[in-house]
Amino acid sequence: MKTALITGITGQDGSYLAEQLLDKGYEVHGVIRRASTFNTDRLDHIYEDPHLESARLKLHYGDLTDGSRMAALIRSIQPDEVYNLGAQSHVRVSFDQPIDTANIVALGTSNLLEGVRDGQQSSGKQIRYYQACSSEMFGKVQEVPQTERTPFYPRSPYGCAKVFGHWLTVNYRESYELHASCGILFNHESPRRGETFVTRKITRAAGRIKLGLQDKLYLGNLDAQRDWGFAGDYVDAMWRMLQQEEPGDYVVATGKMIPVRRFCELVFEHHELDPERYIEIDPRYFRPAEVDELLGDPSLARERLGWEASTSVEELAVMMAEHDLELARQERTLVDAGHKIPSGGGHDQ
């Protein structure tokens, strides 16, 4: 039985990866931050699924900014694989909290890599490491599509911190012969995406508008173009990277790009709604420095990993729209019973 350690296990990607690893027979350890309330909603269903053997899922309190705790966990667990998915991953928020973002995303990666290096030296056992990188590192893109060789030009504190984490991972791979791989993942979404991210903001609002719970959806730059895929597909690419004989860096994307405006149309038209009637532009949701287009070339991942996206953006939009319509129905039931719920529509893009 292999053992894996996942930071960011309570997030979208962490929950899908935990599912996949449990299904493959792994013992899975996850790092969660101590808070006054539990934040394990995305994992709760695992304990109800008899096929996933939830006894093999173990959660530990910790924080990427606490290097000594990360090192202690790795020495104790002695994982075969470490997946670093923990981050402050909201691009717009990173402009408001640049120091916090850098501490978690950049220095947190340094803490974890040191923990892996220490754990490998003390146990004599190889630990394979996955670093979650981001298409936001390309920012003001220098070529279209973007490949593993495209120069980085980040346009946000988040993107800058991810560039640091990427190059530090490469440095540890070359300096200490760690089996460390970087996945440069383009935008990947799902019904588990946080509601402050633009795709989920769109699907939540459309469902609520359909059922009369919300009047308008306020967004920023509708012309920004993105390469959107399904998070459930993308975690498989992460796992495949760590099964290779040699580590490497891989772009993980669909190879198809559409504007935010088109994603809105896919969702609203699925609900038989006219998006132009309900969507308004709010300057508050524009970034200080915009990223106009991101389009990934996943050729290397296809050739070396045997991976390719199996869910189209059209299928993704419908999947998320249907999920959030069901949530809106539940809200509608509460409203009809006399309960008050938030009006929605005020999240950051």
Short mmCIF file of C-alpha atoms in Angstrom, two decimals:
data_model
loop_
_atom_site.label_atom_id
_atom_site.label_comp_id
_atom_site.label_asym_id
_atom_site.label_seq_id
_atom_site.Cartn_x
_atom_site.Cartn_y
_atom_site.Cartn_z
CA MET A 1 0.00 0.00 0.00
CA LYS A 2 1.40 3.39 -1.02
CA THR A 3 1.05 6.39 1.27
CA ALA A 4 0.40 9.94 0.08
CA LEU A 5 0.38 13.28 1.87
CA ILE A 6 -1.78 16.08 0.42
CA THR A 7 -1.67 19.72 1.45
CA GLY A 8 -4.84 21.60 0.54
CA ILE A 9 -6.86 18.39 0.81
CA THR A 10 -10.04 20.29 1.76
CA GLY A 11 -9.96 22.25 -1.51
CA GLN A 12 -11.42 21.36 -4.88
CA ASP A 13 -8.35 19.57 -6.24
CA GLY A 14 -7.43 17.99 -2.92
CA SER A 15 -10.81 16.32 -2.55
CA TYR A 16 -10.77 14.90 -6.10
CA LEU A 17 -7.19 13.70 -5.67
CA ALA A 18 -8.00 12.06 -2.32
CA GLU A 19 -10.85 10.17 -3.97
CA GLN A 20 -8.64 8.95 -6.79
CA LEU A 21 -5.81 7.84 -4.52
CA LEU A 22 -8.16 6.01 -2.16
CA ASP A 23 -9.71 4.28 -5.16
CA LYS A 24 -6.19 3.15 -6.16
CA GLY A 25 -5.60 1.65 -2.73
CA TYR A 26 -3.46 4.38 -1.17
CA GLU A 27 -3.41 5.41 2.44
CA VAL A 28 -4.07 9.15 2.23
CA HIS A 29 -2.99 11.76 4.75
CA GLY A 30 -4.23 15.33 4.46
CA VAL A 31 -3.11 18.57 6.09
CA ILE A 32 -5.87 20.86 7.31
CA ARG A 33 -5.58 24.22 9.06
CA ARG A 34 -6.98 24.57 12.57
CA ALA A 35 -10.07 26.78 12.61
CA SER A 36 -13.06 27.42 14.83
CA THR A 37 -15.25 25.49 12.40
CA PHE A 38 -14.65 22.38 10.30
CA ASN A 39 -13.92 22.93 6.63
CA THR A 40 -14.19 19.37 5.38
CA ASP A 41 -17.39 19.62 3.35
CA ARG A 42 -15.68 18.44 0.16
CA LEU A 43 -14.43 15.31 1.93
CA ASP A 44 -17.52 14.36 3.93
CA HIS A 45 -18.99 12.19 1.17
CA ILE A 46 -15.90 9.95 1.28
CA TYR A 47 -16.95 8.69 4.70
CA GLU A 48 -20.31 7.68 3.22
CA ASP A 49 -18.86 5.80 0.23
CA PRO A 50 -18.12 2.14 1.10
CA HIS A 51 -15.93 1.76 -1.99
CA LEU A 52 -13.40 4.37 -0.85
CA GLU A 53 -12.57 2.79 2.56
CA SER A 54 -12.47 6.05 4.49
CA ALA A 55 -10.40 4.42 7.26
CA ARG A 56 -7.44 4.97 4.93
CA LEU A 57 -8.04 8.74 5.00
CA LYS A 58 -6.32 10.49 7.90
CA LEU A 59 -6.34 14.25 8.55
CA HIS A 60 -3.68 16.19 10.45
CA TYR A 61 -3.62 19.78 11.66
CA GLY A 62 -0.86 21.84 10.12
CA ASP A 63 -0.02 24.90 8.06
CA LEU A 64 2.38 25.41 5.16
CA THR A 65 3.79 28.47 6.91
CA ASP A 66 4.94 26.26 9.82
CA GLY A 67 8.01 24.52 8.42
CA SER A 68 8.77 22.55 11.59
CA ARG A 69 5.25 21.07 11.60
CA MET A 70 5.51 20.09 7.94
CA ALA A 71 8.86 18.39 8.54
CA ALA A 72 7.51 16.55 11.59
CA LEU A 73 4.49 15.28 9.65
CA ILE A 74 6.64 13.99 6.82
CA ARG A 75 9.04 12.23 9.22
CA SER A 76 6.10 10.64 11.03
CA ILE A 77 4.03 9.61 7.99
CA GLN A 78 6.97 8.68 5.72
CA PRO A 79 4.88 9.15 2.57
CA ASP A 80 5.76 7.72 -0.82
CA GLU A 81 4.26 10.77 -2.51
CA VAL A 82 3.63 14.38 -1.44
CA TYR A 83 1.18 16.60 -3.34
CA ASN A 84 1.46 20.31 -2.57
CA LEU A 85 -1.98 21.72 -3.42
CA GLY A 86 -2.26 24.15 -0.51
CA ALA A 87 -2.46 27.84 -1.45
CA GLN A 88 -4.23 31.16 -1.23
CA SER A 89 -5.38 30.57 -4.79
CA HIS A 90 -7.73 33.46 -5.53
CA VAL A 91 -5.99 35.81 -7.97
CA ARG A 92 -8.06 38.92 -7.18
CA VAL A 93 -7.64 38.40 -3.43
CA SER A 94 -3.86 38.19 -3.89
CA PHE A 95 -3.82 41.89 -4.83
CA ASP A 96 -5.48 42.69 -1.49
CA GLN A 97 -3.36 40.23 0.51
CA PRO A 98 0.00 39.99 -1.29
CA ILE A 99 2.08 39.23 1.81
CA ASP A 100 -0.24 36.48 3.03
CA THR A 101 -0.30 35.02 -0.49
CA ALA A 102 3.50 35.02 -0.71
CA ASN A 103 3.86 33.45 2.74
CA ILE A 104 1.55 30.57 1.88
CA VAL A 105 2.27 30.00 -1.81
CA ALA A 106 5.97 30.83 -2.07
CA LEU A 107 7.49 30.34 1.39
CA GLY A 108 5.06 27.50 2.11
CA THR A 109 6.49 25.64 -0.86
CA SER A 110 9.99 26.21 0.52
CA ASN A 111 8.94 24.79 3.89
CA LEU A 112 7.44 21.69 2.31
CA LEU A 113 10.38 21.02 0.00
CA GLU A 114 12.73 21.26 2.97
CA GLY A 115 10.49 18.83 4.82
CA VAL A 116 10.60 16.40 1.90
CA ARG A 117 14.39 16.68 1.65
CA ASP A 118 14.78 16.13 5.39
CA GLY A 119 12.33 13.23 5.39
CA GLN A 120 14.07 11.54 2.50
CA GLN A 121 17.49 11.88 4.15
CA SER A 122 16.33 10.63 7.55
CA SER A 123 14.40 7.62 6.22
CA GLY A 124 16.52 6.72 3.21
CA LYS A 125 13.25 6.34 1.31
CA GLN A 126 12.50 8.19 -1.93
CA ILE A 127 9.64 10.68 -1.60
CA ARG A 128 8.11 11.80 -4.87
CA TYR A 129 6.88 15.41 -4.85
CA TYR A 130 4.22 17.20 -6.90
CA GLN A 131 4.14 21.01 -7.05
CA ALA A 132 0.87 22.64 -8.09
CA CYS A 133 1.83 25.40 -10.53
CA SER A 134 -0.54 27.64 -12.45
CA SER A 135 -1.19 29.07 -15.89
CA GLU A 136 -1.28 32.45 -14.10
CA MET A 137 2.51 32.25 -14.19
CA PHE A 138 2.30 33.02 -17.94
CA GLY A 139 0.23 36.15 -17.27
CA LYS A 140 1.01 38.56 -20.09
CA VAL A 141 1.56 35.70 -22.46
CA GLN A 142 4.66 35.69 -24.66
CA GLU A 143 3.26 33.14 -27.13
CA VAL A 144 0.01 31.35 -27.91
CA PRO A 145 -0.47 28.55 -27.01
CA GLN A 146 1.68 28.29 -23.91
CA THR A 147 3.99 25.30 -23.50
CA GLU A 148 6.49 24.14 -20.89
CA ARG A 149 9.08 26.35 -22.62
CA THR A 150 7.04 29.58 -22.72
CA PRO A 151 8.63 32.35 -20.58
CA PHE A 152 6.73 33.38 -17.48
CA TYR A 153 5.31 36.90 -17.11
CA PRO A 154 3.04 36.85 -14.04
CA ARG A 155 0.51 39.66 -13.60
CA SER A 156 -0.56 39.19 -9.98
CA PRO A 157 0.99 38.51 -6.58
CA TYR A 158 -0.45 35.00 -6.84
CA GLY A 159 1.23 34.43 -10.20
CA CYS A 160 4.53 35.77 -8.88
CA ALA A 161 4.39 33.48 -5.84
CA LYS A 162 3.64 30.49 -8.07
CA VAL A 163 6.67 31.30 -10.24
CA PHE A 164 8.82 31.23 -7.10
CA GLY A 165 7.36 27.85 -6.11
CA HIS A 166 7.91 26.47 -9.61
CA TRP A 167 11.56 27.47 -9.89
CA LEU A 168 12.30 26.42 -6.32
CA THR A 169 10.93 22.96 -7.12
CA VAL A 170 13.13 22.78 -10.22
CA ASN A 171 16.09 23.92 -8.11
CA TYR A 172 15.53 21.20 -5.48
CA ARG A 173 15.15 18.61 -8.23
CA GLU A 174 18.48 19.58 -9.74
CA SER A 175 20.34 20.30 -6.49
CA TYR A 176 19.23 17.36 -4.37
CA GLU A 177 18.07 14.87 -7.00
CA LEU A 178 14.51 14.91 -5.70
CA HIS A 179 11.83 13.26 -7.82
CA ALA A 180 9.94 16.58 -7.98
CA SER A 181 7.50 17.45 -10.78
CA CYS A 182 5.59 20.63 -11.58
CA GLY A 183 2.09 20.56 -13.05
CA ILE A 184 1.31 23.84 -14.81
CA LEU A 185 -2.44 23.51 -14.62
CA PHE A 186 -4.69 25.79 -16.62
CA ASN A 187 -8.08 26.80 -15.22
CA HIS A 188 -9.91 23.75 -13.93
CA GLU A 189 -13.38 23.91 -12.44
CA SER A 190 -16.10 21.70 -10.97
CA PRO A 191 -19.18 21.80 -8.75
CA ARG A 192 -16.68 21.87 -5.85
CA ARG A 193 -15.09 25.12 -7.00
CA GLY A 194 -15.28 27.90 -4.43
CA GLU A 195 -18.16 30.29 -5.01
CA THR A 196 -15.84 33.33 -5.23
CA PHE A 197 -14.28 32.00 -8.47
CA VAL A 198 -15.84 33.31 -11.64
CA THR A 199 -17.17 30.05 -13.14
CA ARG A 200 -18.88 29.03 -9.93
CA LYS A 201 -20.12 32.56 -9.36
CA ILE A 202 -21.78 32.34 -12.78
CA THR A 203 -23.38 28.93 -12.26
CA ARG A 204 -24.62 29.79 -8.76
CA ALA A 205 -26.15 33.05 -9.94
CA ALA A 206 -27.81 31.48 -12.99
CA GLY A 207 -29.52 28.85 -10.87
CA ARG A 208 -30.71 31.44 -8.37
CA ILE A 209 -31.94 33.77 -11.11
CA LYS A 210 -33.81 30.87 -12.73
CA LEU A 211 -35.74 30.32 -9.50
CA GLY A 212 -36.31 33.98 -8.68
CA LEU A 213 -33.81 34.19 -5.82
CA GLN A 214 -31.46 36.72 -7.43
CA ASP A 215 -31.96 39.57 -9.91
CA LYS A 216 -28.53 40.33 -11.36
CA LEU A 217 -25.03 38.94 -11.77
CA TYR A 218 -22.18 41.44 -11.53
CA LEU A 219 -18.92 40.55 -13.28
CA GLY A 220 -15.70 42.19 -14.42
CA ASN A 221 -13.85 41.50 -17.67
CA LEU A 222 -16.10 39.34 -19.86
CA ASP A 223 -13.55 39.35 -22.69
CA ALA A 224 -10.81 37.54 -20.74
CA GLN A 225 -10.23 34.18 -22.42
CA ARG A 226 -9.39 30.99 -20.57
CA ASP A 227 -8.65 27.33 -21.20
CA TRP A 228 -11.16 25.63 -18.88
CA GLY A 229 -11.18 21.96 -17.93
CA PHE A 230 -12.67 19.66 -15.29
CA ALA A 231 -10.74 19.33 -12.02
CA GLY A 232 -11.61 15.64 -11.77
CA ASP A 233 -9.66 15.04 -14.99
CA TYR A 234 -6.71 17.17 -13.96
CA VAL A 235 -5.87 15.39 -10.68
CA ASP A 236 -5.27 12.25 -12.73
CA ALA A 237 -2.46 14.11 -14.51
CA MET A 238 -0.92 14.95 -11.12
CA TRP A 239 -0.82 11.29 -10.15
CA ARG A 240 0.59 10.24 -13.52
CA MET A 241 3.52 12.65 -13.14
CA LEU A 242 4.65 10.91 -9.96
CA GLN A 243 4.48 7.47 -11.59
CA GLN A 244 7.09 8.40 -14.21
CA GLU A 245 10.64 7.09 -13.92
CA GLU A 246 11.97 10.64 -14.30
CA PRO A 247 10.41 13.85 -12.91
CA GLY A 248 9.45 16.71 -15.19
CA ASP A 249 7.25 19.74 -15.83
CA TYR A 250 3.96 19.48 -17.70
CA VAL A 251 1.29 21.81 -19.03
CA VAL A 252 -2.15 20.38 -18.18
CA ALA A 253 -4.90 21.92 -20.30
CA THR A 254 -7.63 21.20 -22.84
CA GLY A 255 -6.07 23.15 -25.72
CA LYS A 256 -9.31 25.09 -26.21
CA MET A 257 -9.96 28.68 -25.11
CA ILE A 258 -13.21 30.64 -24.73
CA PRO A 259 -14.02 34.06 -23.20
CA VAL A 260 -15.83 34.49 -19.90
CA ARG A 261 -18.74 35.85 -21.93
CA ARG A 262 -19.12 32.50 -23.74
CA PHE A 263 -19.06 30.54 -20.48
CA CYS A 264 -21.91 32.77 -19.28
CA GLU A 265 -23.85 32.02 -22.45
CA LEU A 266 -23.38 28.26 -22.06
CA VAL A 267 -24.75 28.35 -18.51
CA PHE A 268 -27.61 30.82 -18.97
CA GLU A 269 -28.77 29.26 -22.23
CA HIS A 270 -28.84 25.87 -20.53
CA HIS A 271 -31.42 27.39 -18.15
CA GLU A 272 -33.22 29.07 -21.09
CA LEU A 273 -32.22 32.51 -19.83
CA ASP A 274 -30.91 35.50 -21.79
CA PRO A 275 -27.55 36.43 -20.22
CA GLU A 276 -27.66 40.02 -21.53
CA ARG A 277 -30.78 40.61 -19.47
CA TYR A 278 -29.18 39.63 -16.18
CA ILE A 279 -25.43 40.31 -16.38
CA GLU A 280 -23.96 43.73 -15.58
CA ILE A 281 -20.36 44.93 -15.54
CA ASP A 282 -18.98 46.19 -12.23
CA PRO A 283 -15.55 47.91 -12.34
CA ARG A 284 -14.78 46.62 -8.85
CA TYR A 285 -14.20 43.19 -10.33
CA PHE A 286 -11.49 44.22 -12.78
CA ARG A 287 -7.95 43.23 -11.76
CA PRO A 288 -5.29 45.94 -11.42
CA ALA A 289 -3.32 44.04 -14.10
CA GLU A 290 -5.39 41.90 -16.45
CA VAL A 291 -4.50 38.56 -17.99
CA ASP A 292 -6.20 38.63 -21.38
CA GLU A 293 -5.81 35.08 -22.65
CA LEU A 294 -4.49 31.72 -21.49
CA LEU A 295 -4.35 28.72 -23.81
CA GLY A 296 -2.35 25.63 -22.95
CA ASP A 297 -0.67 23.10 -25.24
CA PRO A 298 -0.97 19.71 -23.47
CA SER A 299 1.03 17.79 -26.09
CA LEU A 300 3.81 16.75 -23.71
CA ALA A 301 1.35 15.44 -21.11
CA ARG A 302 -0.40 13.47 -23.84
CA GLU A 303 2.83 12.00 -25.20
CA ARG A 304 4.63 11.16 -21.95
CA LEU A 305 1.83 10.70 -19.43
CA GLY A 306 -0.85 9.31 -21.73
CA TRP A 307 -3.17 11.99 -20.36
CA GLU A 308 -5.75 14.18 -22.05
CA ALA A 309 -8.84 16.03 -20.88
CA SER A 310 -11.98 13.94 -21.22
CA THR A 311 -14.53 16.65 -20.31
CA SER A 312 -15.26 19.54 -22.69
CA VAL A 313 -15.97 23.04 -21.47
CA GLU A 314 -19.54 22.65 -22.74
CA GLU A 315 -20.01 19.50 -20.65
CA LEU A 316 -18.37 21.22 -17.68
CA ALA A 317 -20.72 24.20 -17.89
CA VAL A 318 -23.79 21.94 -17.91
CA MET A 319 -22.42 19.82 -15.03
CA MET A 320 -21.89 22.88 -12.87
CA ALA A 321 -25.16 24.52 -13.93
CA GLU A 322 -27.19 21.43 -12.97
CA HIS A 323 -25.44 21.08 -9.63
CA ASP A 324 -26.07 24.70 -8.71
CA LEU A 325 -29.65 24.60 -9.93
CA GLU A 326 -30.24 21.86 -7.34
CA LEU A 327 -28.69 24.08 -4.66
CA ALA A 328 -31.01 26.89 -5.76
CA ARG A 329 -34.01 24.55 -5.48
CA GLN A 330 -33.02 23.80 -1.89
CA GLU A 331 -32.78 27.54 -1.21
CA ARG A 332 -36.15 28.09 -2.86
CA THR A 333 -37.69 25.53 -0.53
CA LEU A 334 -36.29 27.38 2.48
CA VAL A 335 -37.56 30.72 1.20
CA ASP A 336 -41.02 29.29 0.61
CA ALA A 337 -40.95 28.03 4.19
CA GLY A 338 -40.28 31.55 5.43
CA HIS A 339 -36.50 31.41 5.94
CA LYS A 340 -34.17 34.20 4.86
CA ILE A 341 -31.07 33.48 2.76
CA PRO A 342 -28.31 35.80 1.46
CA SER A 343 -29.11 37.62 -1.78
CA GLY A 344 -25.86 36.53 -3.51
CA GLY A 345 -24.12 38.20 -6.43
CA GLY A 346 -21.56 40.11 -4.40
CA HIS A 347 -18.53 37.87 -4.60
CA ASP A 348 -15.20 38.83 -6.10
CA GLN A 349 -14.45 37.71 -9.62
#
